[in-house]
Tab-separated table of C-alpha atoms and ligand atoms in Angstrom:
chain	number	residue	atom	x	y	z
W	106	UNK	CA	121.743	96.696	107.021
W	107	UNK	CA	118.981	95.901	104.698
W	108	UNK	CA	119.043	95.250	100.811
W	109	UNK	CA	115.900	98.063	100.585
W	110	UNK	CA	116.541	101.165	98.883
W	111	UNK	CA	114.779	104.689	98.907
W	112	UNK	CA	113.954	107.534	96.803
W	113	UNK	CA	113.622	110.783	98.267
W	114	UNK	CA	113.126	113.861	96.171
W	115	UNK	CA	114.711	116.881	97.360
W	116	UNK	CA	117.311	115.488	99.691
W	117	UNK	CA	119.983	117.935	98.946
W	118	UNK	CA	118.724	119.889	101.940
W	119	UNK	CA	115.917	121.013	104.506
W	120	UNK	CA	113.252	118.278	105.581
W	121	UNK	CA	114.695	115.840	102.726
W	122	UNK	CA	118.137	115.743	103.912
W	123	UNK	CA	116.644	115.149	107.651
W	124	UNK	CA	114.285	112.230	106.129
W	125	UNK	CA	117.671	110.730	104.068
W	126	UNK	CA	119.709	110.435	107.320
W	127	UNK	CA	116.940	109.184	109.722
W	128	UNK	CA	116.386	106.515	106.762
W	129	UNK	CA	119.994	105.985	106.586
W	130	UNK	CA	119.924	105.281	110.454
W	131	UNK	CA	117.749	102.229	109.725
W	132	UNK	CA	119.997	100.536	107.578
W	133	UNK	CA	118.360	101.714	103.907
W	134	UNK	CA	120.310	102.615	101.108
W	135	UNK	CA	119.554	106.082	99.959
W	136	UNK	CA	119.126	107.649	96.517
W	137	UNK	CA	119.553	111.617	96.721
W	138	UNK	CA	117.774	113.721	94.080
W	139	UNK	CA	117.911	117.673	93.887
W	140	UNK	CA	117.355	120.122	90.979
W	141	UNK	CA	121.047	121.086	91.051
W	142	UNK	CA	124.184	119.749	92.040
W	143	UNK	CA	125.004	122.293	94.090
W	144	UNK	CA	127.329	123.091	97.380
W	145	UNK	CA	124.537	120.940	99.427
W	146	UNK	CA	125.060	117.690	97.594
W	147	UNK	CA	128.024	116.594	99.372
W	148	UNK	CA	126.998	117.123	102.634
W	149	UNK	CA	123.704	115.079	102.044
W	150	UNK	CA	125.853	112.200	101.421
W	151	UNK	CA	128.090	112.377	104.448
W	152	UNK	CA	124.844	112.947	106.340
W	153	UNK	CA	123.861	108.875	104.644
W	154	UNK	CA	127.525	107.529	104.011
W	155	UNK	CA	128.263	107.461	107.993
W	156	UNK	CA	125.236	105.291	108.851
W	157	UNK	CA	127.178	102.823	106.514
W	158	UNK	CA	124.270	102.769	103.794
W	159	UNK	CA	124.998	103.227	99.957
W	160	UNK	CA	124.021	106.527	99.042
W	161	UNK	CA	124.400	108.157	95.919
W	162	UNK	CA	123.149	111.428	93.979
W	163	UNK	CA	120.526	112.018	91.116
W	164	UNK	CA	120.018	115.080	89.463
W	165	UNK	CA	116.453	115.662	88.385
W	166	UNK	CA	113.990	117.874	87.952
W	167	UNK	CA	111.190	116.812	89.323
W	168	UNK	CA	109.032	119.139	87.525
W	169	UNK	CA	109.838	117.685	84.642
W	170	UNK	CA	108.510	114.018	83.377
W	171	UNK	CA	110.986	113.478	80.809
W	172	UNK	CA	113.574	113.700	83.621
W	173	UNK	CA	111.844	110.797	85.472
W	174	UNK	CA	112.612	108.276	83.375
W	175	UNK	CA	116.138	108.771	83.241
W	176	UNK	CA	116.206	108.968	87.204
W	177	UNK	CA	114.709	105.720	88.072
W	178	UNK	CA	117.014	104.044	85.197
W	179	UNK	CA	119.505	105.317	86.944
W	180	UNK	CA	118.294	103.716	90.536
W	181	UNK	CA	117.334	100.546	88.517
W	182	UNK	CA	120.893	100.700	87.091
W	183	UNK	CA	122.734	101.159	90.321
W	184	UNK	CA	120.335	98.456	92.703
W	185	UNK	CA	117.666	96.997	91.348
W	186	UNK	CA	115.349	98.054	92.846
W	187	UNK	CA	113.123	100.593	94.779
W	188	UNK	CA	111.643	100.320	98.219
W	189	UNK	CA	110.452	103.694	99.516
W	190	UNK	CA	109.474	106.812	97.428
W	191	UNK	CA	109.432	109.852	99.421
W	192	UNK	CA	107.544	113.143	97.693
W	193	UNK	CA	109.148	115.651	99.119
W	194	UNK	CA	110.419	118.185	96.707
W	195	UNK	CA	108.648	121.374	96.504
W	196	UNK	CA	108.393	125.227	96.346
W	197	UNK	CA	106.721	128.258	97.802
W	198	UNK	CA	105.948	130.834	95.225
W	199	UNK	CA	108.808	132.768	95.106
W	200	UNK	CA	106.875	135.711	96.308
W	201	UNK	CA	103.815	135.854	98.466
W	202	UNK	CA	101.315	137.830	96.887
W	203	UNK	CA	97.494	138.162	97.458
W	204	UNK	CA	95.619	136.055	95.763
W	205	UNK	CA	93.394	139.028	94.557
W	206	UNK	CA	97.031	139.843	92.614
W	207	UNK	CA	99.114	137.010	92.019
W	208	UNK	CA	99.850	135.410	88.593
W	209	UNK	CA	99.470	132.506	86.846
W	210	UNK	CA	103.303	132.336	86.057
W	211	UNK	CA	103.138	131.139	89.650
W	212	UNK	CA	100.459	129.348	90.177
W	213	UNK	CA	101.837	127.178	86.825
W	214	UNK	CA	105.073	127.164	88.119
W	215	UNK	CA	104.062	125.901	91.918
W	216	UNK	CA	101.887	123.141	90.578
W	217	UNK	CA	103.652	121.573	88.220
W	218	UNK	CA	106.948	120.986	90.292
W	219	UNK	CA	104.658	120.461	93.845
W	220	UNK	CA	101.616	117.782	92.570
W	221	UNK	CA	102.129	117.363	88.428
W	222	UNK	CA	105.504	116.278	89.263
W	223	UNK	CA	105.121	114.175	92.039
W	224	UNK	CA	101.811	112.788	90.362
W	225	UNK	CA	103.625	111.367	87.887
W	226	UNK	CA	106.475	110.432	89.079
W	227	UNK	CA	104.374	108.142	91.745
W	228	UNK	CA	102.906	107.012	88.594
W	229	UNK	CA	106.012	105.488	86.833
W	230	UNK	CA	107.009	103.701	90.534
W	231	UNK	CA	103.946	102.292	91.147
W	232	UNK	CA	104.453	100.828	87.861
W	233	UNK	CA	107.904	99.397	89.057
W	234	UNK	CA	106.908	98.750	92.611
W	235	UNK	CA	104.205	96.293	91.297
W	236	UNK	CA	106.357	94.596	89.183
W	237	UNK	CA	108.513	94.448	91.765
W	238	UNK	CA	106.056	92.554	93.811
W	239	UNK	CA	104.916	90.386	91.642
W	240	UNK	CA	108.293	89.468	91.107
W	241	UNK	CA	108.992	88.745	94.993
W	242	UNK	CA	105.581	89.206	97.245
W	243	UNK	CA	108.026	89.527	100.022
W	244	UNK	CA	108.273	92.988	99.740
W	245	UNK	CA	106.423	95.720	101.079
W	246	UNK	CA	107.279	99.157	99.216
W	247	UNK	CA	105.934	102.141	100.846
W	248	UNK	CA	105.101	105.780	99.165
W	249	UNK	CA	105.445	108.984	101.040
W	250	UNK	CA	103.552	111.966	100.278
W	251	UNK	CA	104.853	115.452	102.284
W	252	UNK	CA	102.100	117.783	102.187
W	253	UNK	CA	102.005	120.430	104.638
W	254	UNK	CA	99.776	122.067	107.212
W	255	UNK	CA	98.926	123.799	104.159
W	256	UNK	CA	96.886	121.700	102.876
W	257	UNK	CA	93.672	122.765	104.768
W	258	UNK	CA	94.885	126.076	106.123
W	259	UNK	CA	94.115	129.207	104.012
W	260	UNK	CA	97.249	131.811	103.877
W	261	UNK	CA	95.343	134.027	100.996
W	262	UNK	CA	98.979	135.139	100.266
W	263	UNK	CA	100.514	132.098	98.707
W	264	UNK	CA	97.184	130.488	97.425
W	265	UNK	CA	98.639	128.511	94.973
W	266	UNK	CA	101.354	126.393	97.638
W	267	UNK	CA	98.100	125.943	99.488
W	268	UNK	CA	96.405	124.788	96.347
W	269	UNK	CA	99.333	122.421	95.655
W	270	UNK	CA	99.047	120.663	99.076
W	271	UNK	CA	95.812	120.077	98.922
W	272	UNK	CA	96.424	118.092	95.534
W	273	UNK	CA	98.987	116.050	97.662
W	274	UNK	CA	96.416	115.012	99.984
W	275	UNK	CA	93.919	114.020	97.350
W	276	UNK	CA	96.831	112.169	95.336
W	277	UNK	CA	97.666	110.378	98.535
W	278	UNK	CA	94.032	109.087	98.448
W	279	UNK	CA	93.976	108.105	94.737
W	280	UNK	CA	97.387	106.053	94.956
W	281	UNK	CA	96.364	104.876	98.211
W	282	UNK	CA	92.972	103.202	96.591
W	283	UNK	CA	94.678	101.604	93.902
W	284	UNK	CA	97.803	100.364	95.394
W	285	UNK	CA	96.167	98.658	97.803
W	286	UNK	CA	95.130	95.992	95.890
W	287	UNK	CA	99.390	95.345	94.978
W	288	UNK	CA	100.154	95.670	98.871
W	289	UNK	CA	101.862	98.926	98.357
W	290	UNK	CA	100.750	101.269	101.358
W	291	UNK	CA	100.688	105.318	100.448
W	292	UNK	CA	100.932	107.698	103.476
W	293	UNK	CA	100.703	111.192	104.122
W	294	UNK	CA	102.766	113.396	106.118
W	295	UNK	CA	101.937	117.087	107.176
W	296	UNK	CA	104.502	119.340	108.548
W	297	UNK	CA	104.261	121.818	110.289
W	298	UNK	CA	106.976	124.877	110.507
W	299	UNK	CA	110.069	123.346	109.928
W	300	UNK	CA	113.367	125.107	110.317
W	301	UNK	CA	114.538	124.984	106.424
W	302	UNK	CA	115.467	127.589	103.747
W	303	UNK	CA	112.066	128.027	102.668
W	304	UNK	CA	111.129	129.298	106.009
W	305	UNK	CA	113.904	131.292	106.525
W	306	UNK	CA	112.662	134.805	105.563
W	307	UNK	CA	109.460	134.156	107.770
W	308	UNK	CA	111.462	132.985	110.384
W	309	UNK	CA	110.487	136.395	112.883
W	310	UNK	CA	107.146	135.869	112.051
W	311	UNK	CA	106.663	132.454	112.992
W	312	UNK	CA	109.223	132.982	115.884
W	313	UNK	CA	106.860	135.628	117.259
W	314	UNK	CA	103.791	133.617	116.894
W	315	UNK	CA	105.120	130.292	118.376
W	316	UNK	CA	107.139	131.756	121.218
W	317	UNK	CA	104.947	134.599	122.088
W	318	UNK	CA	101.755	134.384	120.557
W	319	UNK	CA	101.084	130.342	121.471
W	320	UNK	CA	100.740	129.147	118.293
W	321	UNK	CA	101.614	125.818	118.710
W	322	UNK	CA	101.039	123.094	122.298
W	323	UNK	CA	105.033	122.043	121.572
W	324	UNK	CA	106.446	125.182	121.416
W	325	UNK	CA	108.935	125.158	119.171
W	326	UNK	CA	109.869	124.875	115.616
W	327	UNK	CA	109.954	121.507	113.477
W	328	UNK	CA	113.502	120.173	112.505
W	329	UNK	CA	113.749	118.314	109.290
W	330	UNK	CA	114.861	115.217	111.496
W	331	UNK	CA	110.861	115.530	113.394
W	332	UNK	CA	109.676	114.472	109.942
W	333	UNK	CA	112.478	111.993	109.206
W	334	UNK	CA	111.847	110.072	112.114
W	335	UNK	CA	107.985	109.895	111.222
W	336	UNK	CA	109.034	108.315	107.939
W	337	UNK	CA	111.680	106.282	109.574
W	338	UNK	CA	108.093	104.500	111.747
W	339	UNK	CA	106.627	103.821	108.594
W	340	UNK	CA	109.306	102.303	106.550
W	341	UNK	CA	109.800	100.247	109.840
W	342	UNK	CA	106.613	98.353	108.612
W	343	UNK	CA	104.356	98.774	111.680
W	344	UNK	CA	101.373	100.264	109.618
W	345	UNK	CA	100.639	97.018	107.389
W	346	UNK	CA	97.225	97.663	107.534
W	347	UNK	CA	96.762	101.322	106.961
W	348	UNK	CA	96.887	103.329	104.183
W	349	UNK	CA	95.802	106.995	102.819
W	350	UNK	CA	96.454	107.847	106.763
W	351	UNK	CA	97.197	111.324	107.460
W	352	UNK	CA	100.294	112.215	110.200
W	353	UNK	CA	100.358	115.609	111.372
W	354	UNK	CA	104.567	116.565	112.001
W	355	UNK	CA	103.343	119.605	113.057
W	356	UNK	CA	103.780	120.336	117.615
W	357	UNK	CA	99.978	119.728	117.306
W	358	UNK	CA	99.397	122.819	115.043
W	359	UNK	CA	95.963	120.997	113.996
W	360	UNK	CA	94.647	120.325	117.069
W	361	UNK	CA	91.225	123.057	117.938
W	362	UNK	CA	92.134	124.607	121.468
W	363	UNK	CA	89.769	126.622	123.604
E	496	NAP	N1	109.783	124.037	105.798
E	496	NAP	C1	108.524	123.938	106.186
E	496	NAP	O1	108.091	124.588	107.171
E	496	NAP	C2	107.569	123.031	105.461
E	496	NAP	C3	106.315	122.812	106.050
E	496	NAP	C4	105.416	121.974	105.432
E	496	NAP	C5	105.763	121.339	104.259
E	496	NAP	N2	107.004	121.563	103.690
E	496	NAP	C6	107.293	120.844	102.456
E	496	NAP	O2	108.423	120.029	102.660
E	496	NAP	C7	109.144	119.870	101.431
E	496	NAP	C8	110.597	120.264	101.653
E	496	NAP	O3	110.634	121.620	102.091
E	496	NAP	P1	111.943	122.287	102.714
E	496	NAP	O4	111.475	123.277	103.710
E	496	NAP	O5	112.911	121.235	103.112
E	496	NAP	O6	112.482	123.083	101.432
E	496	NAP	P2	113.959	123.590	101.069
E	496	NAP	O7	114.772	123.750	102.296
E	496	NAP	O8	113.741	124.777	100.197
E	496	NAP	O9	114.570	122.368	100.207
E	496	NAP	C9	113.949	122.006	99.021
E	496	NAP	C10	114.621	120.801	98.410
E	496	NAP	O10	113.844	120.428	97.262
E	496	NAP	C11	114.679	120.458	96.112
E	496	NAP	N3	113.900	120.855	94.944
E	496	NAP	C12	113.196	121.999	94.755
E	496	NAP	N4	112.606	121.985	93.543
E	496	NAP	C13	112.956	120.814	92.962
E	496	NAP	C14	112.682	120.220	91.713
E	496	NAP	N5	111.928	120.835	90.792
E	496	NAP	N6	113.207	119.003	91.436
E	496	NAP	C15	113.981	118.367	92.349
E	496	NAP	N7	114.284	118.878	93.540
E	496	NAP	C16	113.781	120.102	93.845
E	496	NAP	C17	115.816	121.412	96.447
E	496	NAP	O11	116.929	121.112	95.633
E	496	NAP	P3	117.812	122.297	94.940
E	496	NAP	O12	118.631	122.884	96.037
E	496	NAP	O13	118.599	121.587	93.897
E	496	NAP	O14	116.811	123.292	94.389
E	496	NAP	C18	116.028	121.076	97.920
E	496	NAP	O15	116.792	119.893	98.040
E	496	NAP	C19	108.408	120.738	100.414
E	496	NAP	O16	107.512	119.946	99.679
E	496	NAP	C20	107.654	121.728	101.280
E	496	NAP	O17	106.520	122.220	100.629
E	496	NAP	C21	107.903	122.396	104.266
């Protein structure tokens, strides 16, 4: 068991859940955040509790900046400190529509809880995380950004998620750039199609297109746990000298084949 804890936004379920108990595995104590306490919550934390980690819950918004402050009191309240952030809370639209009709209600709503949020959420920890540091050099606090395949594909029917992941990518470069300098390492990670609630009503679509149509060289779907083990590398501390990297979670979705 370690002393480190992390922050991973959007835990109650899907690919943050997976990333909370693959972190949990390695010994780090684990702070849950979701939008709403709802029927999910509890099951996140037997997911953490039974790797023998502190884990406890934090109701946020991530959309919303006043609501950051409050949250990472709270985690400075309950330990101290903060090791790992993990981006990982975000929406699709809540219906895909061309982007020669969709609306800006959308578009707002997309961005601002997918990249404003997350931009300025990384903002306040970076803050922390170099005090932090300069309070014991010892430490090596990681960010994780979880963009998406998105982010360079074009699906004309949800422009604005695709939009939003892009930002991610960029923001993983900015933070990267200037955290460097505080030895706090930013990475990337781009799923794939993960097995989740969001996917859910696209799931005979995608089935079709992996399983018949060879969409993918591993042919099958992501499971949140894929992209919690990929997380669970980093925050090993292998990667000391890389940052802004890019790690397709994805059955080699990216890959050009002929
Ligand atoms: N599934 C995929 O195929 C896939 C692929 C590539 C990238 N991703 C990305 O991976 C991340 C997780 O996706 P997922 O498939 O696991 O989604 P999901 O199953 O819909 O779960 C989303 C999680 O985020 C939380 N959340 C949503 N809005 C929030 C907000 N404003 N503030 C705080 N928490 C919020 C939800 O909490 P509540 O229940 O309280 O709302 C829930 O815990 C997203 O950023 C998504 O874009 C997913």
């Amino acid at each position: 068991m370690s002393d480190r804890v992390a922050l991973i936004t959007g835990s109650t379920r899907g690919i943050g859940r997976g990333i909370a108990g693959q972190l949990a595995k390695k010994g780090i104590n684990i702070a849950l955040n979701g939008r709403s306490r709802g029927e999910h919550v509890g099951e996140a934390i037997e997911v953490c509790s039974k790797e023998g980690v502190e884990v406890d819950f934090f109701q946020a918004d991530i959309s919303d900046s006043e609501a950051h402050r409050s949250l990472l009191d709270e985690i400075q309240d309950k330990w101290g400190r903060l090791d790992i952030l993990v981006n990982n809370a975000g929406v699709a639209p809540t219906e895909r529509k061309d982007i020669l009709q969709s609306k800006e209600e959308s578009f707002d709503r997309v961005l601002r809880i997918n990249l404003k949020g997350p931009y300025f959420l990384t903002q306040k920890v970076s803050n922390w995380m170099i005090e932090q540091k300069k309070q014991n050099s010892s430490r090596e606090p990681i960010i994780v950004n979880i963009s998406s395949l998105s982010a360079y594909t074009s699906s004309p029917s949800r422009g604005e998620y695709c939009i939003s992941k892009a930002g991610i990518s960029m923001m993983t470069k900015l933070y990267a750039d200037r955290l460097a300098e505080f030895g706090i390492n930013v990475y990337e990670i781009r799923p794939g199609i993960i097995s989740t609630d969001m996917t859910e009503g696209v799931r005979e679509k995608y089935d079709r297109m992996i399983y018949e149509e060879d969409l993918l060289p591993i042919e099958r779907w992501g499971e949140p746990e894929d992209v919690g083990k990929a997380i669970s590398a980093l925050a090993e501390g292998g990667y000391p000298y890389t940052t802004g990297e890019v790690i397709n979670v994805d059955g080699g979705f990216h890959l050009r084949r002929l």
